[in-house]
Structures are given as structure tokens and as C-alpha cells.
PDB file of C-alpha atoms in Angstrom:
ATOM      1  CA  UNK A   1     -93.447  42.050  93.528  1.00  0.00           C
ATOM      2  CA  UNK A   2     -90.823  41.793  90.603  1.00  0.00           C
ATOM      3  CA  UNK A   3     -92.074  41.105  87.153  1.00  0.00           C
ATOM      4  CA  UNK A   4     -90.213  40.258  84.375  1.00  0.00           C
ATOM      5  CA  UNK A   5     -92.061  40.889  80.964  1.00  0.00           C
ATOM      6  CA  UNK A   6     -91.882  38.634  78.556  1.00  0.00           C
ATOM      7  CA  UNK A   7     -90.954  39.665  74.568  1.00  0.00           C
ATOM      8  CA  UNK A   8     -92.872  38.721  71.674  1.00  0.00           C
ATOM      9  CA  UNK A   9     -91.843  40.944  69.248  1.00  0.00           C
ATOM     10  CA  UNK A  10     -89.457  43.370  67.945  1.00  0.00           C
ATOM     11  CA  UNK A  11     -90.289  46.249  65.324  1.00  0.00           C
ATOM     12  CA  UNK A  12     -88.410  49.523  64.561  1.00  0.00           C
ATOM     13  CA  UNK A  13     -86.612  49.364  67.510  1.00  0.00           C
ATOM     14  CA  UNK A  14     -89.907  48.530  69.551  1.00  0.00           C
ATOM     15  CA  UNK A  15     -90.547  45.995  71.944  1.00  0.00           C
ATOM     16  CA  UNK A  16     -93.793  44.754  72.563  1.00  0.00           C
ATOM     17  CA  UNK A  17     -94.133  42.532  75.969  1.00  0.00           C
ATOM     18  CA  UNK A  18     -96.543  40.203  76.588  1.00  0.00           C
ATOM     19  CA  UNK A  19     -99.299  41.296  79.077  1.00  0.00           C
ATOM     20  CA  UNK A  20    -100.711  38.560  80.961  1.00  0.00           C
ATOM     21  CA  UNK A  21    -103.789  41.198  82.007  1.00  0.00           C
ATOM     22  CA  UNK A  22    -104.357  42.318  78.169  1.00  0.00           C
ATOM     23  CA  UNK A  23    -103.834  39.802  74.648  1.00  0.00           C
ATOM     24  CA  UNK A  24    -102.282  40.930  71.237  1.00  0.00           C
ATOM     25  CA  UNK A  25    -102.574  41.265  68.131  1.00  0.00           C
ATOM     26  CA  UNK A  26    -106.318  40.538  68.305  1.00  0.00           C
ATOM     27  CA  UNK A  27    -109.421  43.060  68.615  1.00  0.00           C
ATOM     28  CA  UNK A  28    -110.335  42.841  72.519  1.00  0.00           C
ATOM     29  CA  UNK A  29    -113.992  44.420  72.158  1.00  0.00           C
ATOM     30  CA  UNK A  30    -115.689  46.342  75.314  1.00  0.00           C
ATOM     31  CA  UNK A  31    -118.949  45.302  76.216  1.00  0.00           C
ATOM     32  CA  UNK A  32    -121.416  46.187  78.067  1.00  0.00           C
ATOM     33  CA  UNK A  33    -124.337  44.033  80.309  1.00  0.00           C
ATOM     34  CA  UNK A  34    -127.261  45.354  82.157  1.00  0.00           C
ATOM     35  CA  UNK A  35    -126.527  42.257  84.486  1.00  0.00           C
ATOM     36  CA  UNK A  36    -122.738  41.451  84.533  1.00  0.00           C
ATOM     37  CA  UNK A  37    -123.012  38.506  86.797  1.00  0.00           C
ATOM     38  CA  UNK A  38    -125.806  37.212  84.486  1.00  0.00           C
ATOM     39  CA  UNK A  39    -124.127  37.583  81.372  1.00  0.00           C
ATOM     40  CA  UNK A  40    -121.200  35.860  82.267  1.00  0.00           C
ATOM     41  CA  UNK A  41    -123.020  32.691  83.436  1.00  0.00           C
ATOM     42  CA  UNK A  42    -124.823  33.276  80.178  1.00  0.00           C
ATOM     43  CA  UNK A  43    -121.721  33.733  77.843  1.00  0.00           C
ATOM     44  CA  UNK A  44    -120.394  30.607  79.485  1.00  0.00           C
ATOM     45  CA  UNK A  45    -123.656  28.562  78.927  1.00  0.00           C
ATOM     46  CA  UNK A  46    -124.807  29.811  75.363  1.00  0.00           C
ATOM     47  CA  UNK A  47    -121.182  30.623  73.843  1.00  0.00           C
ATOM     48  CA  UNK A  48    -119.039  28.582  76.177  1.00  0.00           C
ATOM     49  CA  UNK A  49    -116.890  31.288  76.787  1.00  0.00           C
ATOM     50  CA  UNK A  50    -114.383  30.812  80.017  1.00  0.00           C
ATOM     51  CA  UNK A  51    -113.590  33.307  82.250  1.00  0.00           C
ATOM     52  CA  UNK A  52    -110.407  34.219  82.586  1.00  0.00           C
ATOM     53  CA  UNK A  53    -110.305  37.011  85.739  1.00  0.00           C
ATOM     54  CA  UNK A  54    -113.004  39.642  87.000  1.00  0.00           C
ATOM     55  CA  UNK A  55    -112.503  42.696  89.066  1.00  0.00           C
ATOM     56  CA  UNK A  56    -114.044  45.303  91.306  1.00  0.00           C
ATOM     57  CA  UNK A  57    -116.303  44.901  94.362  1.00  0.00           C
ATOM     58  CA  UNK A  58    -118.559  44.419  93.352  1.00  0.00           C
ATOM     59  CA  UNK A  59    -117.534  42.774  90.439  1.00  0.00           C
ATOM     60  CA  UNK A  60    -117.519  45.911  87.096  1.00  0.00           C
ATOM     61  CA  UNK A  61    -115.782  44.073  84.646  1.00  0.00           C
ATOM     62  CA  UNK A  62    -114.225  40.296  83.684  1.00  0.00           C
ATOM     63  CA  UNK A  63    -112.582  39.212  80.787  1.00  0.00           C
ATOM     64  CA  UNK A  64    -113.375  35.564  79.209  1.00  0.00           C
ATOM     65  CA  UNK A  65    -112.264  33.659  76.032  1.00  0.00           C
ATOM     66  CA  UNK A  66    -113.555  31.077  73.392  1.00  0.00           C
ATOM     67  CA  UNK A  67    -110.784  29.442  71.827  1.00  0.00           C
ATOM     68  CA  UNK A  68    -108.624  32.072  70.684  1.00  0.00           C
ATOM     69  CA  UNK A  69    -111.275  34.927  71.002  1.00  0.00           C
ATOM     70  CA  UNK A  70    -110.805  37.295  73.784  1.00  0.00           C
ATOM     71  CA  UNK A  71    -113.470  39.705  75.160  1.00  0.00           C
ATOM     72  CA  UNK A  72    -114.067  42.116  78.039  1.00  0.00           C
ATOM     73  CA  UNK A  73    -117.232  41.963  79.931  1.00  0.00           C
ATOM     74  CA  UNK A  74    -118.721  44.996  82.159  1.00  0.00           C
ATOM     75  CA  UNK A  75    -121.617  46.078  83.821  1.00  0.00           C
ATOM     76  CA  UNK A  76    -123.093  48.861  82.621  1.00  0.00           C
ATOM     77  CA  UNK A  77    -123.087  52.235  84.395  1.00  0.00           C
ATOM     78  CA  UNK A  78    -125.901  55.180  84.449  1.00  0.00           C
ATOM     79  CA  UNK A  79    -127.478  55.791  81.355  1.00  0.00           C
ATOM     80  CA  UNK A  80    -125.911  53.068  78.788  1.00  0.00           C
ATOM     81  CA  UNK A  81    -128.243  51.086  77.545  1.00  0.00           C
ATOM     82  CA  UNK A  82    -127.984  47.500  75.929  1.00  0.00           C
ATOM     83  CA  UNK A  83    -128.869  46.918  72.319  1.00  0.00           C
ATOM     84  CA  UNK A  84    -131.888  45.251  73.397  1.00  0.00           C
ATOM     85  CA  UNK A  85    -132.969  48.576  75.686  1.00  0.00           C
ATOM     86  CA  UNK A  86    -132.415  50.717  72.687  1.00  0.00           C
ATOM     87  CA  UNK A  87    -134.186  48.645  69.943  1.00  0.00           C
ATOM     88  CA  UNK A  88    -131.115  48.059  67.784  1.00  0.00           C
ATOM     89  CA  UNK A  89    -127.866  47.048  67.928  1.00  0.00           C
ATOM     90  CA  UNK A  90    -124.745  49.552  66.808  1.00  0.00           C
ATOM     91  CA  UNK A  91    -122.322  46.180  65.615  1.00  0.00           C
ATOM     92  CA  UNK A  92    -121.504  42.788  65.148  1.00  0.00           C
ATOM     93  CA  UNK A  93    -118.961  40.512  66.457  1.00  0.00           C
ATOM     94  CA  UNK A  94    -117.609  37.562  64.863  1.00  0.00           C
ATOM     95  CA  UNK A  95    -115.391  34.700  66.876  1.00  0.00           C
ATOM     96  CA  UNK A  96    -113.968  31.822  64.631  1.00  0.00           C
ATOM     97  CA  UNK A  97    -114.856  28.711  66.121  1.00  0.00           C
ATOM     98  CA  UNK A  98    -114.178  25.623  64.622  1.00  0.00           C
ATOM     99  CA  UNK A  99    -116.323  23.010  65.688  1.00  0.00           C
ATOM    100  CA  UNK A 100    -119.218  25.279  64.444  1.00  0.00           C
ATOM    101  CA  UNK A 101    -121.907  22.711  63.984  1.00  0.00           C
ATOM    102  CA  UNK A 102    -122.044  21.860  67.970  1.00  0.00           C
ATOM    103  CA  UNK A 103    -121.310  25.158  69.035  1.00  0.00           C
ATOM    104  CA  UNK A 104    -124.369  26.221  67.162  1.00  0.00           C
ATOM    105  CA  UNK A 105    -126.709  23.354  68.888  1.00  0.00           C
ATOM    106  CA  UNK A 106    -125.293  24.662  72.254  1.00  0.00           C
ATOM    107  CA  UNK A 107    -126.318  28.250  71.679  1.00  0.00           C
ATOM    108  CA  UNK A 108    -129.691  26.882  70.785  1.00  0.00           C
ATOM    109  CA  UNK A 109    -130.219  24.963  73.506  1.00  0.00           C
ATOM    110  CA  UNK A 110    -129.250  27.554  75.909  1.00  0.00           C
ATOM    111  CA  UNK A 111    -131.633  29.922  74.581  1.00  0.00           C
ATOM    112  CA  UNK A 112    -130.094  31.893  72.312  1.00  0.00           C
ATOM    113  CA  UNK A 113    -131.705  34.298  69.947  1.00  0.00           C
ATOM    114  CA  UNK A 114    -130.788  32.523  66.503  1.00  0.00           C
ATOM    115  CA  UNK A 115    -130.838  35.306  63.692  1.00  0.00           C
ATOM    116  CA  UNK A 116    -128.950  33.585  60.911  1.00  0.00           C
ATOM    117  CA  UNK A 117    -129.302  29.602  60.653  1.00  0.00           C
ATOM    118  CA  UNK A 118    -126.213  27.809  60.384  1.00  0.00           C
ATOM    119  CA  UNK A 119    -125.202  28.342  56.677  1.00  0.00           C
ATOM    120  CA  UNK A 120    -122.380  28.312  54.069  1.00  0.00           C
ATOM    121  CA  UNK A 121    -121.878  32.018  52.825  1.00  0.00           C
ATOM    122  CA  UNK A 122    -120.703  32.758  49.220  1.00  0.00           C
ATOM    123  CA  UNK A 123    -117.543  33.846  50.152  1.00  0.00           C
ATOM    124  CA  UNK A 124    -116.644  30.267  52.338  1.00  0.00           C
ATOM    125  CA  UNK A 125    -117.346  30.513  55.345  1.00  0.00           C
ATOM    126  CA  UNK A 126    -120.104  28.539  57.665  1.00  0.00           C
ATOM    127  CA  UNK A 127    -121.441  30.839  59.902  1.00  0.00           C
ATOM    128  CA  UNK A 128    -124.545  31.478  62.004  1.00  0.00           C
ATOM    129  CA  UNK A 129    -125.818  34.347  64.112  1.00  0.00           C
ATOM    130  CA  UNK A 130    -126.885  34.587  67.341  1.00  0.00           C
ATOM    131  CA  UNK A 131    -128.129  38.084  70.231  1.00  0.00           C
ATOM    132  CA  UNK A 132    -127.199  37.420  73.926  1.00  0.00           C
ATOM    133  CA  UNK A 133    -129.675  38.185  76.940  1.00  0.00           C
ATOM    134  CA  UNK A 134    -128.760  42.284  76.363  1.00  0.00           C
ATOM    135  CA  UNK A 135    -129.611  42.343  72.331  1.00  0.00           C
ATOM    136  CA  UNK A 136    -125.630  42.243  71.044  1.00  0.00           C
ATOM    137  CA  UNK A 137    -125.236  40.628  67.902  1.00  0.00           C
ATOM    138  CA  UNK A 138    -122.846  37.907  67.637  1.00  0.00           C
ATOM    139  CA  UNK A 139    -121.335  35.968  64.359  1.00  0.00           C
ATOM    140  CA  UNK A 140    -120.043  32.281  65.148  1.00  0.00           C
ATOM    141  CA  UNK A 141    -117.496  31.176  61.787  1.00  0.00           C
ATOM    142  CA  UNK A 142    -115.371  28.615  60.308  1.00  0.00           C
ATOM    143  CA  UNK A 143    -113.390  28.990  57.152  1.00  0.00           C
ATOM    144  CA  UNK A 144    -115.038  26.064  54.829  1.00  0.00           C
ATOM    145  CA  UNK A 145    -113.359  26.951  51.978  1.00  0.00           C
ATOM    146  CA  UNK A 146    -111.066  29.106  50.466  1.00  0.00           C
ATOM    147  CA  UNK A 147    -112.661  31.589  48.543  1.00  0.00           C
ATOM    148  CA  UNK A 148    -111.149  34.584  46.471  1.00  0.00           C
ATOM    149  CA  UNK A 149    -113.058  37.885  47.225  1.00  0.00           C
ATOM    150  CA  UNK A 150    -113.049  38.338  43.493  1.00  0.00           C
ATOM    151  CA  UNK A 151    -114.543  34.857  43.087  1.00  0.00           C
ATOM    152  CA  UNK A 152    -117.898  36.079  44.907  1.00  0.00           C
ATOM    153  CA  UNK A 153    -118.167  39.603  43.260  1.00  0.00           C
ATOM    154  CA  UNK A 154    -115.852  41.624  45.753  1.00  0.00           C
ATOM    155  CA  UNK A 155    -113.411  44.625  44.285  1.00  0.00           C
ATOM    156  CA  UNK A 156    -110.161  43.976  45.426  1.00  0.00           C
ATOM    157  CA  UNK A 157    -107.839  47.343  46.350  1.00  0.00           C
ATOM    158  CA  UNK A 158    -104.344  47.031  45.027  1.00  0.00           C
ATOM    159  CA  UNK A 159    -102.891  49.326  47.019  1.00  0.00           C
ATOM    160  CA  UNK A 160    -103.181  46.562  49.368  1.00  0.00           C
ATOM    161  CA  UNK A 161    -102.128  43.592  47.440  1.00  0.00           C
ATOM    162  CA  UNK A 162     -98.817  42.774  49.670  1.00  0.00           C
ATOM    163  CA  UNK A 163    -100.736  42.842  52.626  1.00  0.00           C
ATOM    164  CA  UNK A 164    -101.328  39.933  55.177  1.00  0.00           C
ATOM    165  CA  UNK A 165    -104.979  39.310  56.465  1.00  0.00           C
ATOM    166  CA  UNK A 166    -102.636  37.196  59.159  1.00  0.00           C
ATOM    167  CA  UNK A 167    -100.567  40.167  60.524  1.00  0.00           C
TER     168      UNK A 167
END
């Protein structure tokens, strides 16, 4: 089979292709399900994630998107154990959705563990929170307003200052 990768960008005499298998420029978190099969039915339902490929046979692994949010699903092997096996979760992971309001009466209606209420956070954004079936802890956001970190109390580091949040 002949591929021909595609460019997206050029740096330093770099060239990054585009990998149909793996996005940019993004975070692509790992994680883990005691029930892969199960959690990607749930994901769908509660989140409305879409899945985008799976592997393995059986199926290990599958990775599914919401909106511009990208995330790799697998099942979980030996001795790992889910947040909700261990008692506590380890992080949190935030996808920017914005038609927040209905995505938030969709994860309630499928069940969804609500930890935060659907709110607007000093420093603009309205958020809620939300564990899956395994115990991870999931933010759901959409910039309200524009806010200033200083605004809301925040130190800013000016050894930073010319830097992009956007890349």
C-alpha cells in the first residue's frame, strides 16, 4: 500500500505529517476501563463521544472524539486498577464543549456521577464535573467570558508573557 503523508507544518527544518491513526497538537490522554466494550457504549451515551477506530481481538484499545477532543480508550490489563477500584482518582480531564448546558443534561440522564453542578467559575468559564462507570474524573467547559488570570487573583509569570495559550 503507498501512502503519501500529508504536511501540516514546518519548524527548524522539521516536518511534521499528519497521522490519520494519531491527532496533533492536542493532549491524547491514555485511559484505562475495567470493561472496554462497556465504557465505550458508555462514553458514547453519557459524553457523546464517537468512536473513531478500535483494535485487537479482542478488542484492547479504541480511540473516540467529542468535538475537537481526542482520547484513547483501553482495557485494562493485570493488576491496574480504575479510580473507582482504588478509592481515588490520580487526575482530571477537561474537554471544551460548547453547547455545555445540554451536554450536561445528557450526562445526567445517562447516569453520570455529577460532582460539580453546572456553574460559572471566577476565572470565566462554565463548567461542570462529572466520574464515568470506572471512577475517572472528567471536566466539561466553555469559555463564558474572557477573564484575565490577574483579574481573579492568579500571579502571572513573565518569563512567559510572549507566549500563546493557542500554540
Amino acid at each position: 500500500m503507498s501512502y503519501s503523508p500529508i504536511l501540516i507544518a514546518h519548524k527548524e527544518g522539521h516536518s511534521l505529517i499528519s497521522n490519520r491513526s494519531v491527532p496533533t497538537d492536542i493532549v491524547l490522554p491514555h485511559i484505562h476501563y475495567r470493561n472496554l466494550n462497556e465504557a465505550i457504549a458508555w462514553l458514547s451515551k453519557a459524553f457523546g463521544f464517537v468512536e473513531h477506530y478500535r483494535y485487537g481481538n479482542p478488542v484492547s484499545g479504541a480511540q473516540m472524539r467529542a468535538g475537537k477532543a481526542w482520547i484513547m480508550v483501553r482495557q485494562a490489563r493485570g493488576e491496574e486498577a480504575t479510580p473507582k477500584e482504588i478509592g481515588f482518582g490520580t487526575q482530571s480531564l477537561t474537554v471544551f464543549i460548547e453547547d455545555i448546558a445540554p451536554h450536561f443534561q445528557r450526562a445526567k440522564s445517562a447516569g453520570a456521577a455529577i460532582v460539580e453542578d453546572l456553574h460559572e467559575t471566577e476565572y470565566g468559564e462554565l463548567q461542570y464535573g462529572a466520574e464515568d462507570l470506572d471512577g475517572h474524573h472528567w471536566l466539561f467547559s466553555r469559555h463564558a467570558r474572557d477573564v484575565s488570570p490577574e483579574q481573579w487573583g492568579a500571579t502571572m509569570n513573565h518569563s512567559a508573557a510572549g507566549a500563546s495559550l493557542t500554540g
